[in-house]
CSV table of C-alpha atoms in Angstrom, one decimal:
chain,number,residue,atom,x,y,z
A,1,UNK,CA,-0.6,42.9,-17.5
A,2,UNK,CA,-2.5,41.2,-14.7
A,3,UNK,CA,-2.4,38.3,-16.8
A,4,UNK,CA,1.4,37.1,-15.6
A,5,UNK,CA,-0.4,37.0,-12.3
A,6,UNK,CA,-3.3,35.0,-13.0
A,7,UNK,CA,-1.0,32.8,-14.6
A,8,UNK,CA,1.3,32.5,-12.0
A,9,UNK,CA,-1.8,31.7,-9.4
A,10,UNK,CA,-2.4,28.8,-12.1
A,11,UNK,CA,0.7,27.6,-12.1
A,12,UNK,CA,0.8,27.5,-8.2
A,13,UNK,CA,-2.8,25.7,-8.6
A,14,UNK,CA,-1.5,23.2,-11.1
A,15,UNK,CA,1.8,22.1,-8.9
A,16,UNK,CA,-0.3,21.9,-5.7
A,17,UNK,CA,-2.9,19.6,-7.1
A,18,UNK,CA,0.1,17.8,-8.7
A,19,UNK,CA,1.9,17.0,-5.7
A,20,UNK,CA,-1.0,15.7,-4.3
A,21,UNK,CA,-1.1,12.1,-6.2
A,22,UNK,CA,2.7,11.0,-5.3
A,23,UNK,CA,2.1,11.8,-1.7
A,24,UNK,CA,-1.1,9.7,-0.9
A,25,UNK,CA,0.1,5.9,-1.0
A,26,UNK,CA,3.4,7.0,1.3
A,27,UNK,CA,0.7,8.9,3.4
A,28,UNK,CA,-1.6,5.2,3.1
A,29,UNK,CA,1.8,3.3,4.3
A,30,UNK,CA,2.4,5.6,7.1
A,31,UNK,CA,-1.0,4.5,8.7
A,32,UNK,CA,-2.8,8.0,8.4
A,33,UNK,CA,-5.6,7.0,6.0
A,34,UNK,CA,-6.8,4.3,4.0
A,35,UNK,CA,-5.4,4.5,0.1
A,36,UNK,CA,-8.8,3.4,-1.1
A,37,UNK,CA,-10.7,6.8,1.4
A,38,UNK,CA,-7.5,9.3,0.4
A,39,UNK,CA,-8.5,8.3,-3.6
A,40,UNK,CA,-11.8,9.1,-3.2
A,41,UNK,CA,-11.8,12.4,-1.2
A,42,UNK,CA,-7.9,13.5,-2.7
A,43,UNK,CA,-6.9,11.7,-6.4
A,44,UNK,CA,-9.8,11.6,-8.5
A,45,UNK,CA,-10.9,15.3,-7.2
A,46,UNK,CA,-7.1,16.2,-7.9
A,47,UNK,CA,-7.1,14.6,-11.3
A,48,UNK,CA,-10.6,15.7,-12.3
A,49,UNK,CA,-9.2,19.4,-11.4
A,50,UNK,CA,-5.9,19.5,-13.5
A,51,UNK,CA,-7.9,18.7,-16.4
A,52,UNK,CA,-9.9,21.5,-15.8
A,53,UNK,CA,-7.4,23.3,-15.4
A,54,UNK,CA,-5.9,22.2,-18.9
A,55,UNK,CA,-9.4,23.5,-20.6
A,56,UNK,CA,-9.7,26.7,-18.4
A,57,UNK,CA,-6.1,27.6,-19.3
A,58,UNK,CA,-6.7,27.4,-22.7
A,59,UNK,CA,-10.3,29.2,-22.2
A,60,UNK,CA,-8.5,32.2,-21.1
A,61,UNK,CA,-6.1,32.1,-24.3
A,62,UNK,CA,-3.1,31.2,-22.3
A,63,UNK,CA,-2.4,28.4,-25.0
A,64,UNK,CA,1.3,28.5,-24.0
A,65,UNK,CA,0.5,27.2,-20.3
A,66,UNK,CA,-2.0,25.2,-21.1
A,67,UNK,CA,0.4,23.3,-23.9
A,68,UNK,CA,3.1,23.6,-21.0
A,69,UNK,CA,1.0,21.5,-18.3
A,70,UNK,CA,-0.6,19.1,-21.3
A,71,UNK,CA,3.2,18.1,-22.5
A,72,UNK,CA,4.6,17.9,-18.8
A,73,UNK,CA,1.3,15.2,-18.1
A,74,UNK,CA,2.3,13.5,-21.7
A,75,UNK,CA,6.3,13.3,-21.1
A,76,UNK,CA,5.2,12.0,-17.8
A,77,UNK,CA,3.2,9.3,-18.8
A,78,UNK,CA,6.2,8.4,-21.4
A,79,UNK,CA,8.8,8.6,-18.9
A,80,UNK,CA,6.7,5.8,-16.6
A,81,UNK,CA,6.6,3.8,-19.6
A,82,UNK,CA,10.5,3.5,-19.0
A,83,UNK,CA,10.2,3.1,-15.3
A,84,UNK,CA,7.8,0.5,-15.7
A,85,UNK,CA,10.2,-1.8,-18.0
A,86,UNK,CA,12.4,-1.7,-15.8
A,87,UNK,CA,10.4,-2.3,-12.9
A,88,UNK,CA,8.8,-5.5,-14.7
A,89,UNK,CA,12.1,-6.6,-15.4
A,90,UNK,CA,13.1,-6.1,-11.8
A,91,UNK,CA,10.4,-8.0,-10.4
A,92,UNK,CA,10.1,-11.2,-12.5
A,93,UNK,CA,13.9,-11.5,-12.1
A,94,UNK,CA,13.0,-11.3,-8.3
A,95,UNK,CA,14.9,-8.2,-7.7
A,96,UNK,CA,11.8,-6.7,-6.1
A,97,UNK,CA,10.0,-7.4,-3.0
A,98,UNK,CA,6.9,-7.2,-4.9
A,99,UNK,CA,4.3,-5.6,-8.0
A,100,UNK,CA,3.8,-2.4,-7.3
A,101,UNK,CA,0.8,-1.7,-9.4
A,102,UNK,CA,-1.2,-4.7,-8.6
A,103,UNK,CA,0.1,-3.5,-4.7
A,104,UNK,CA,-1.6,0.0,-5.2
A,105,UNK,CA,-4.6,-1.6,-6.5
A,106,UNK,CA,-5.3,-4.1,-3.9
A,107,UNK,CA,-5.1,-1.0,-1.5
A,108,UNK,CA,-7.3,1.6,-4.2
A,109,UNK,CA,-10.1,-0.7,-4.4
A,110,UNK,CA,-9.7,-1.9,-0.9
A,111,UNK,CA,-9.3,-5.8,-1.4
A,112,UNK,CA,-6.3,-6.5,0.2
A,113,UNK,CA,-7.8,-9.9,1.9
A,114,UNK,CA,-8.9,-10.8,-1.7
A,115,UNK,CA,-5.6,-9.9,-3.7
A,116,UNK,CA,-5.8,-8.3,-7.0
A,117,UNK,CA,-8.0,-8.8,-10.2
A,118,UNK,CA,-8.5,-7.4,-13.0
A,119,UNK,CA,-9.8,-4.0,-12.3
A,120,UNK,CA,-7.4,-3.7,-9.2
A,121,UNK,CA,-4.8,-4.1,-11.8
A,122,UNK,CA,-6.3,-1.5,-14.1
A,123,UNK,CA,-7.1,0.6,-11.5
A,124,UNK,CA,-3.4,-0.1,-9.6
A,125,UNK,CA,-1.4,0.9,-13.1
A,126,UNK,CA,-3.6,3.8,-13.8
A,127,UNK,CA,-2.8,5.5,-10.4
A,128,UNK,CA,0.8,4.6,-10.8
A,129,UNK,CA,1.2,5.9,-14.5
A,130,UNK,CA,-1.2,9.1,-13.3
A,131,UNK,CA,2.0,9.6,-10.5
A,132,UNK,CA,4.0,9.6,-13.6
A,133,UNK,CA,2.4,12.2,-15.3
A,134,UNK,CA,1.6,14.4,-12.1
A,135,UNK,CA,5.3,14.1,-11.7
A,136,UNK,CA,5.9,15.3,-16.0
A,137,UNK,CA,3.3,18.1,-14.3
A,138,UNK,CA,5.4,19.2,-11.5
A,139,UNK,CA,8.8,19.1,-14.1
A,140,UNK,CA,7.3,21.1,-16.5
A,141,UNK,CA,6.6,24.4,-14.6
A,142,UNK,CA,8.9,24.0,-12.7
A,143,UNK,CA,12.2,23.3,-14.3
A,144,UNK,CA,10.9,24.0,-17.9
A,145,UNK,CA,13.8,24.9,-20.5
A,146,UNK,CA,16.5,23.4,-17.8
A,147,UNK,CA,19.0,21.3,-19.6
A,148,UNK,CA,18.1,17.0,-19.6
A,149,UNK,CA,20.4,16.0,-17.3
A,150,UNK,CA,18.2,18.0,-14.4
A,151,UNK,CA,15.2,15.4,-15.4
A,152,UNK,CA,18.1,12.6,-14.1
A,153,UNK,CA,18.5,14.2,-11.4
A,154,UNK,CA,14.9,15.3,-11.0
A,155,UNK,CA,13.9,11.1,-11.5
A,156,UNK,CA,16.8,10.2,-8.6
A,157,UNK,CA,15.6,12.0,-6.1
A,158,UNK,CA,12.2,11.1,-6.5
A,159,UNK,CA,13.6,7.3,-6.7
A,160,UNK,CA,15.5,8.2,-3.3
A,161,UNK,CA,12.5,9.6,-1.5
A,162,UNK,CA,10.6,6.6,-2.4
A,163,UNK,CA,13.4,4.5,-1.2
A,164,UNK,CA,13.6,6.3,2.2
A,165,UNK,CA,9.7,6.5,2.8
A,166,UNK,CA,7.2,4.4,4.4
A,167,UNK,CA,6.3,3.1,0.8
A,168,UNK,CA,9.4,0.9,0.9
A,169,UNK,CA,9.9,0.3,4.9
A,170,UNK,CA,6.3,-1.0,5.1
A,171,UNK,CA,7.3,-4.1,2.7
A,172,UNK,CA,9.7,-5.4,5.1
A,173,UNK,CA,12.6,-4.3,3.6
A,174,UNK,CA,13.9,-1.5,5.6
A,175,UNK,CA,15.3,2.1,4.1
A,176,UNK,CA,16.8,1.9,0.5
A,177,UNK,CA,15.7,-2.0,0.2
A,178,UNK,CA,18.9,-2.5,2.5
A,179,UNK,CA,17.2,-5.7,4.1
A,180,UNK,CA,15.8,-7.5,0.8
A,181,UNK,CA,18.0,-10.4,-0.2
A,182,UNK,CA,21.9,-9.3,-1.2
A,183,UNK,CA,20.8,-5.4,0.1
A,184,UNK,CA,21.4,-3.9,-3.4
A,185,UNK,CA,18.9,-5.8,-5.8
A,186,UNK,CA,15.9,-3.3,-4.6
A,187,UNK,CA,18.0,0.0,-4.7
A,188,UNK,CA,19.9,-0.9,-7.9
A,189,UNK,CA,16.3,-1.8,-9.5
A,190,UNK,CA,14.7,1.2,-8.3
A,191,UNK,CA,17.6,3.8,-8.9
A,192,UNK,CA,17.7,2.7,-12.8
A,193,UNK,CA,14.4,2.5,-13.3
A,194,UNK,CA,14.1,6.5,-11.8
A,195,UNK,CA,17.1,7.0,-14.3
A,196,UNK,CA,15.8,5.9,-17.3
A,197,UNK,CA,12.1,7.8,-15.9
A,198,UNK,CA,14.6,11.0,-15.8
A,199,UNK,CA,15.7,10.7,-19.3
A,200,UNK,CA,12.5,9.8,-20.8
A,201,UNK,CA,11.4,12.2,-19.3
A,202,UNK,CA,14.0,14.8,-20.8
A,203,UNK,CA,14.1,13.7,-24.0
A,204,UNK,CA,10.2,13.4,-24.3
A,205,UNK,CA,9.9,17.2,-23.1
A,206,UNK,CA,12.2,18.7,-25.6
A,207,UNK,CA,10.4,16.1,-28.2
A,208,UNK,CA,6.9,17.3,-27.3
A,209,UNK,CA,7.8,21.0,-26.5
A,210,UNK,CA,8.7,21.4,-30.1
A,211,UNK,CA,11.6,24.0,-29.0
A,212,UNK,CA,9.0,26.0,-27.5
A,213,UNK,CA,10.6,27.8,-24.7
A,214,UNK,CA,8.4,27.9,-21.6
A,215,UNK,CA,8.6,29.6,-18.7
A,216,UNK,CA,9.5,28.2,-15.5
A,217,UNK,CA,8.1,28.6,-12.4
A,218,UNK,CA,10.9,31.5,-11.5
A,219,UNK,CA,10.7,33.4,-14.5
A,220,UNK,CA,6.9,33.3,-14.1
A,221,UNK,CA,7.5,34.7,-11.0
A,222,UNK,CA,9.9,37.3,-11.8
A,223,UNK,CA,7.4,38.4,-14.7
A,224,UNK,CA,4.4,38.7,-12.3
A,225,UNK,CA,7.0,40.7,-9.7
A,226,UNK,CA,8.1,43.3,-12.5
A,227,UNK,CA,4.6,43.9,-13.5
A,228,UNK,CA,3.7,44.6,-10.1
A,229,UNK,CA,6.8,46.9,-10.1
A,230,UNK,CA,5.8,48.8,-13.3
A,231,UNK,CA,1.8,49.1,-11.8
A,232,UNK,CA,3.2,50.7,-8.6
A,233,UNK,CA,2.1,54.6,-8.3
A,234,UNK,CA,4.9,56.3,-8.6
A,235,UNK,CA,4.8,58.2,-4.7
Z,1,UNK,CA,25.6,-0.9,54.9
Z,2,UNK,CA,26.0,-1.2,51.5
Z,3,UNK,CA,26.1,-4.6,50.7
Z,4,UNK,CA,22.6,-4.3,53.1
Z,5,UNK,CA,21.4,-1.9,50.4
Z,6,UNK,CA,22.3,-3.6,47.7
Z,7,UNK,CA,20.3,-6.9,49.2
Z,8,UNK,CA,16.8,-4.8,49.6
Z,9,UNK,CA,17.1,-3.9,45.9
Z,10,UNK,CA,18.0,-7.2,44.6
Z,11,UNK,CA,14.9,-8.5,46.5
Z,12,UNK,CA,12.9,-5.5,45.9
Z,13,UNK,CA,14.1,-5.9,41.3
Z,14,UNK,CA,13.0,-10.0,41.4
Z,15,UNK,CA,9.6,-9.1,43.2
Z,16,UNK,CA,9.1,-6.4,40.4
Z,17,UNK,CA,10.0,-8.2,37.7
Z,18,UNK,CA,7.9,-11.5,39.3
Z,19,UNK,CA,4.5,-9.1,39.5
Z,20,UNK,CA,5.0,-8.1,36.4
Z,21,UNK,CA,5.3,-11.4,34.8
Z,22,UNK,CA,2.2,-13.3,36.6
Z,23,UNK,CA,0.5,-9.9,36.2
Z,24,UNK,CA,0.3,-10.2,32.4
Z,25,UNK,CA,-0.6,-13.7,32.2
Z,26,UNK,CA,-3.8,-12.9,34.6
Z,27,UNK,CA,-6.2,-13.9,32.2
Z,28,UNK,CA,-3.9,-16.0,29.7
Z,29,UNK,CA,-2.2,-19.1,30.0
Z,30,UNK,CA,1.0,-20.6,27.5
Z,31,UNK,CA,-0.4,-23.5,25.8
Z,32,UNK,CA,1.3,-25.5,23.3
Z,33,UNK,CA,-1.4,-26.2,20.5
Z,34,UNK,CA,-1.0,-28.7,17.6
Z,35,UNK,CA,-2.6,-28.0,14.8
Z,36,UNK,CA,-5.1,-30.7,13.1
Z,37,UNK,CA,-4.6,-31.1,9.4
Z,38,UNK,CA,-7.2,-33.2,7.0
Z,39,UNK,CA,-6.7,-33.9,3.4
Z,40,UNK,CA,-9.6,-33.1,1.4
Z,41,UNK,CA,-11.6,-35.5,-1.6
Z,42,UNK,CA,-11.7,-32.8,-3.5
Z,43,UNK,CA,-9.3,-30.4,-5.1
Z,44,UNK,CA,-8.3,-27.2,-4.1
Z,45,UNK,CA,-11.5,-24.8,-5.4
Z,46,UNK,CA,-13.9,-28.0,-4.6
Z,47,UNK,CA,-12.7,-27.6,-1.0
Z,48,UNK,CA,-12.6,-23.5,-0.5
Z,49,UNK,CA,-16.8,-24.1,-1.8
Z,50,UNK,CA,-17.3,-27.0,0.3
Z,51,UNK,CA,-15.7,-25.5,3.2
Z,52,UNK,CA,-18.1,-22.3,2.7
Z,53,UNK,CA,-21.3,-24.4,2.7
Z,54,UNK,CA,-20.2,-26.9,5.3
Z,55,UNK,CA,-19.5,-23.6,7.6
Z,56,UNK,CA,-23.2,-22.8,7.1
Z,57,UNK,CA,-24.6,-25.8,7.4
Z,58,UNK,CA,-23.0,-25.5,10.9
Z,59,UNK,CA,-25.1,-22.9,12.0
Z,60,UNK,CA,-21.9,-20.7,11.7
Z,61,UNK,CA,-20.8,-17.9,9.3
Z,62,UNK,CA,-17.6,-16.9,6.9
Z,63,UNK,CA,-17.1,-13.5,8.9
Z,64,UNK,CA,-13.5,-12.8,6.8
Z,65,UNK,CA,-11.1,-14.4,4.0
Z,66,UNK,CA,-7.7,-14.4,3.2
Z,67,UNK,CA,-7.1,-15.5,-0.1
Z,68,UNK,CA,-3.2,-15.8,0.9
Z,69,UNK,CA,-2.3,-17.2,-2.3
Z,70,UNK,CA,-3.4,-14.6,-4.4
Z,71,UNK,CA,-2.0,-12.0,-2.1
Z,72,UNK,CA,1.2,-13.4,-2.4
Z,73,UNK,CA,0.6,-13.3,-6.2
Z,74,UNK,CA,1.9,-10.0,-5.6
Z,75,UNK,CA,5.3,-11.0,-4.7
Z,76,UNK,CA,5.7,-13.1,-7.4
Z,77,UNK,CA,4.7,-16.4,-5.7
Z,78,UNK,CA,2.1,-18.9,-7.1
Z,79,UNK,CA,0.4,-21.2,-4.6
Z,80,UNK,CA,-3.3,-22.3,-3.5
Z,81,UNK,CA,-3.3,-21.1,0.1
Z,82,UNK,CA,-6.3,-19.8,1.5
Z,83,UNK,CA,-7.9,-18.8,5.2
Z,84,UNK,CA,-11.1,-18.8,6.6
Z,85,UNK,CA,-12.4,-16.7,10.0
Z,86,UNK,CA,-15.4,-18.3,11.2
Z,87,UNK,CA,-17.6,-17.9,14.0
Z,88,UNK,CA,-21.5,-15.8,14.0
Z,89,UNK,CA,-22.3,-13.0,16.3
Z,90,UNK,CA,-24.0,-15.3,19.0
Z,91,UNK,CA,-21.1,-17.1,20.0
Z,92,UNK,CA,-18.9,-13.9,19.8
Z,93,UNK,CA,-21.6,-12.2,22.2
Z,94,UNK,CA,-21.1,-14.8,24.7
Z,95,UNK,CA,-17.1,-15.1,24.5
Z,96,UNK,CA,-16.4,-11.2,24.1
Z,97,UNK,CA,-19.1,-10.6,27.3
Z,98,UNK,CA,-17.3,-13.3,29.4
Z,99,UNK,CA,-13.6,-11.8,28.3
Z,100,UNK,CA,-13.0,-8.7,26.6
Z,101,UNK,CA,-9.5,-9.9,25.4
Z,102,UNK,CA,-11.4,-13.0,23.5
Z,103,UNK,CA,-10.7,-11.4,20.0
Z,104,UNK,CA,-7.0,-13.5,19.8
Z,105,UNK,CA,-8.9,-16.5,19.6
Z,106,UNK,CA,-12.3,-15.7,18.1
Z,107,UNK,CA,-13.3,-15.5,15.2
Z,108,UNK,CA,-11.6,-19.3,14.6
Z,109,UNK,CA,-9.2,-19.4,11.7
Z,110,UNK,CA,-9.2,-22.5,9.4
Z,111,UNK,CA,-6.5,-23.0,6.6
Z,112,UNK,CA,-6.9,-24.6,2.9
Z,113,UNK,CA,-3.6,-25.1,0.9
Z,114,UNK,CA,-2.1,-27.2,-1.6
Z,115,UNK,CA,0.8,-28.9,-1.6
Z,116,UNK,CA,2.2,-31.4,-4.4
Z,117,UNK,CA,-1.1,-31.6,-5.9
Z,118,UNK,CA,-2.8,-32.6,-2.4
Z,119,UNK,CA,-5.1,-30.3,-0.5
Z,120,UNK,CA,-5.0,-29.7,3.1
Z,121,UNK,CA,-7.3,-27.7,5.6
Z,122,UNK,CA,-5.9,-26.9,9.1
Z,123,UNK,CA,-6.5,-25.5,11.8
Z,124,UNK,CA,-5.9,-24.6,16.0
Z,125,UNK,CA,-8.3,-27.3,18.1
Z,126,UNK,CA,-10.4,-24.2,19.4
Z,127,UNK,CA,-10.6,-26.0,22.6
Z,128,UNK,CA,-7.0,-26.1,23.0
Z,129,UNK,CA,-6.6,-22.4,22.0
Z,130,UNK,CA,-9.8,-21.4,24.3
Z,131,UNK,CA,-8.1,-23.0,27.2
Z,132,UNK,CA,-5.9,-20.8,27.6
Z,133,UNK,CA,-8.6,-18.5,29.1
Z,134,UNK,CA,-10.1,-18.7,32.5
Z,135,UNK,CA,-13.1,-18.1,31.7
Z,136,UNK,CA,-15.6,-21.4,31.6
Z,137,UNK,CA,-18.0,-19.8,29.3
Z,138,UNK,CA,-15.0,-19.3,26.7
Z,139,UNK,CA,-13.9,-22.5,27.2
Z,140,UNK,CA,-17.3,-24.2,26.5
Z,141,UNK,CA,-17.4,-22.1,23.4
Z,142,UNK,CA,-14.3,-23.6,22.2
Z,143,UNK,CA,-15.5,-27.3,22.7
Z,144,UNK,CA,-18.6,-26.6,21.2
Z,145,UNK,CA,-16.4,-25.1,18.2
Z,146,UNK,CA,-14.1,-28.2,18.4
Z,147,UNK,CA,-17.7,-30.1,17.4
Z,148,UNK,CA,-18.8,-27.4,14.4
Z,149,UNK,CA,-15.4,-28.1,13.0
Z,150,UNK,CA,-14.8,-31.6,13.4
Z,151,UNK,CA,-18.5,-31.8,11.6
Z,152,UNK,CA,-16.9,-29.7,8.5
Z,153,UNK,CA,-14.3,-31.9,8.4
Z,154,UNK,CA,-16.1,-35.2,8.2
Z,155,UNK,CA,-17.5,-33.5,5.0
Z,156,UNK,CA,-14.3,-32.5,3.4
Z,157,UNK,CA,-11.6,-35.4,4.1
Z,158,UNK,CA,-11.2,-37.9,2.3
């Protein structure tokens, strides 16, 4: 019965290594570190551990969780697939300030003064499509079995804090994009491509999760609370 | 009374504002630089690599690059625009020991771009920008750069 708990204690691992991926370029942007240190000494240690997570999961039998995080990470990955069309499509219609990817990469591999090449590129769009599935990650266990319109939802606010970050204000273009050419060529780009990441992101979890039902993170922690209940002595 | 007051402030407000303005420009004067441009003989590659040699065969060293074009890659725009920061840890010695605040100057920045199928290097007379200083050791440094870079350039133009 201690199992719910271990699980649980995964789960809470899994999310807080997730989380960490989205938050280190706004954390680069804001002047604290260097994107190219925080990958080193955060991201690949971060990456490197949800896997291990995946296989240690499914070492201890708990197939379900382990198939929970691996489809989150897939769906994820799917759902930036959208994002990213419409992100292309943004920025060659000069909707966008700039390319993102090739951005991230110039800062990764620490060549701004240089500008990007090909493994700045490669390694720019990996870190970006690895937000996407650290983001799948973070949807799965947490809202898990909710109904697809919560992944919109779940891709506008995540388009919004973007938008209101030091990841956008540092280009030049003040919160939401407001400043960059007409004021709503940024935030109309960015919103729809967050939409379309929401609903990819829905539709590809329900595809993947084969109408498994998995646990979110509350009923997790209402199973680990009962079985605490039930091992309590009785005085 | 009041309108005595209101005299010794006034006075008191321009000296303020008067100290405070010479006060900054202690060790910096406003100059009003023009900046030299040369078209190269070569194109725009032949020129970053001649520019790279011709800085050594000065006795002086690439210390940074900005390849500005392909930065701005990133934004979507194409151009050939790229800039050099030159200089070698003697010279700097001597500037930074005389001034402290010589790092606005030093290391000297030169520009290569292309424009309708011409290429152009630019740059700041160093002597111009050095004078600014009060130093005299800063500002031999920057005619004694004015003579590394008009060297390069005799290489380069056409």
């Amino acid at each position: 019965m201690r199992h719910e708990k271990i699980k649980l204690v995964l789960v809470l691992i899994t999310l807080l290594l997730a989380g960490i991926s989205p938050n280190l370029y706004p954390i680069a942007q804001a002047g604290i570190a260097k994107l190219s240190f925080l990958a080193v000494s955060f991201l690949i240690p971060s990456v490197a551990l949800i896997l291990l997570l995946i296989f240690i999961t499914r070492a201890l039998k708990y197939t379900s969780l382990s198939k929970q995080i691996l489809v989150g990470l897939i769906a994820g990955l799917l759902a930036t697939v959208g994002l990213e069309v419409i992100r292309e499509i943004g920025f060659r219609s000069g909707a966008m300030p700039g390319d993102m990817p090739k951005l991230l990469g110039v800062l990764l591999l620490d060549r701004f003064a240089h500008g990007p090449n090909f493994w700045s590129n490669v390694s720019g769009w990996a870190y970006h499509f690895w937000n996407g599935a650290a983001f799948g990650i973070i949807f799965s266990l947490v809202f898990a079995h909710a109904q697809r319109w919560v992944a919109v939802v779940y891709g506008i606010i995540i388009g919004i804090v973007f938008m209101i970050g030091p990841a956008t204000t540092t280009l030049g273009i003040g919160v939401f994009g407001l400043e960059f050419k007409d004021g709503y060529q940024f935030l109309t780009t960015v919103t729809l491509a967050h939409i379309v990441f929401g609903i990819v992101l829905g539709w590809s979890f329900d595809k993947l999760s084969k109408h498994e039902s998995y646990p979110n993170i509350l009923r997790r922690l209402k199973n680990a609370m009962t079985v605490s209940k039930r091992n309590e002595p009785l005085n | 009374m009041k309108n005595r007051n209101f005299k010794l402030s006034a006075i008191l407000f321009m000296a303020i504002l008067l100290t405070g303005l010479t006060g900054f420009s202690e060790g910096v004067q406003a100059q009003n630089p023009k900046p030299v441009t040369i078209e190269s003989s070569r194109d725009f590659d032949g020129t970053v690599d001649a520019i790279k040699k011709a800085v050594s065969n000065g006795d002086m060293m690439v210390l940074s690059e900005l390849n500005q074009g392909q930065i701005l890659s990133m934004t979507g725009l194409q151009l050939n625009a790229h800039s050099f920061f030159i200089g070698n840890p003697t010279v700097g010695k001597k500037a930074f020991s005389s001034d402290p605040s010589a790092g606005l100057v030093i290391p000297v920045r030169v520009n290569v771009y292309e424009k309708n199928g011409q290429t152009f290097v630019t740059y700041f007379k160093p002597s111009d920008l050095f004078s600014a200083y009060k130093s005299q050791q800063v500002k031999k440094i920057g005619k004694k750069m004015d003579g590394v870079l008009k060297m390069m350039m005799q290489k380069i133009s056409k």
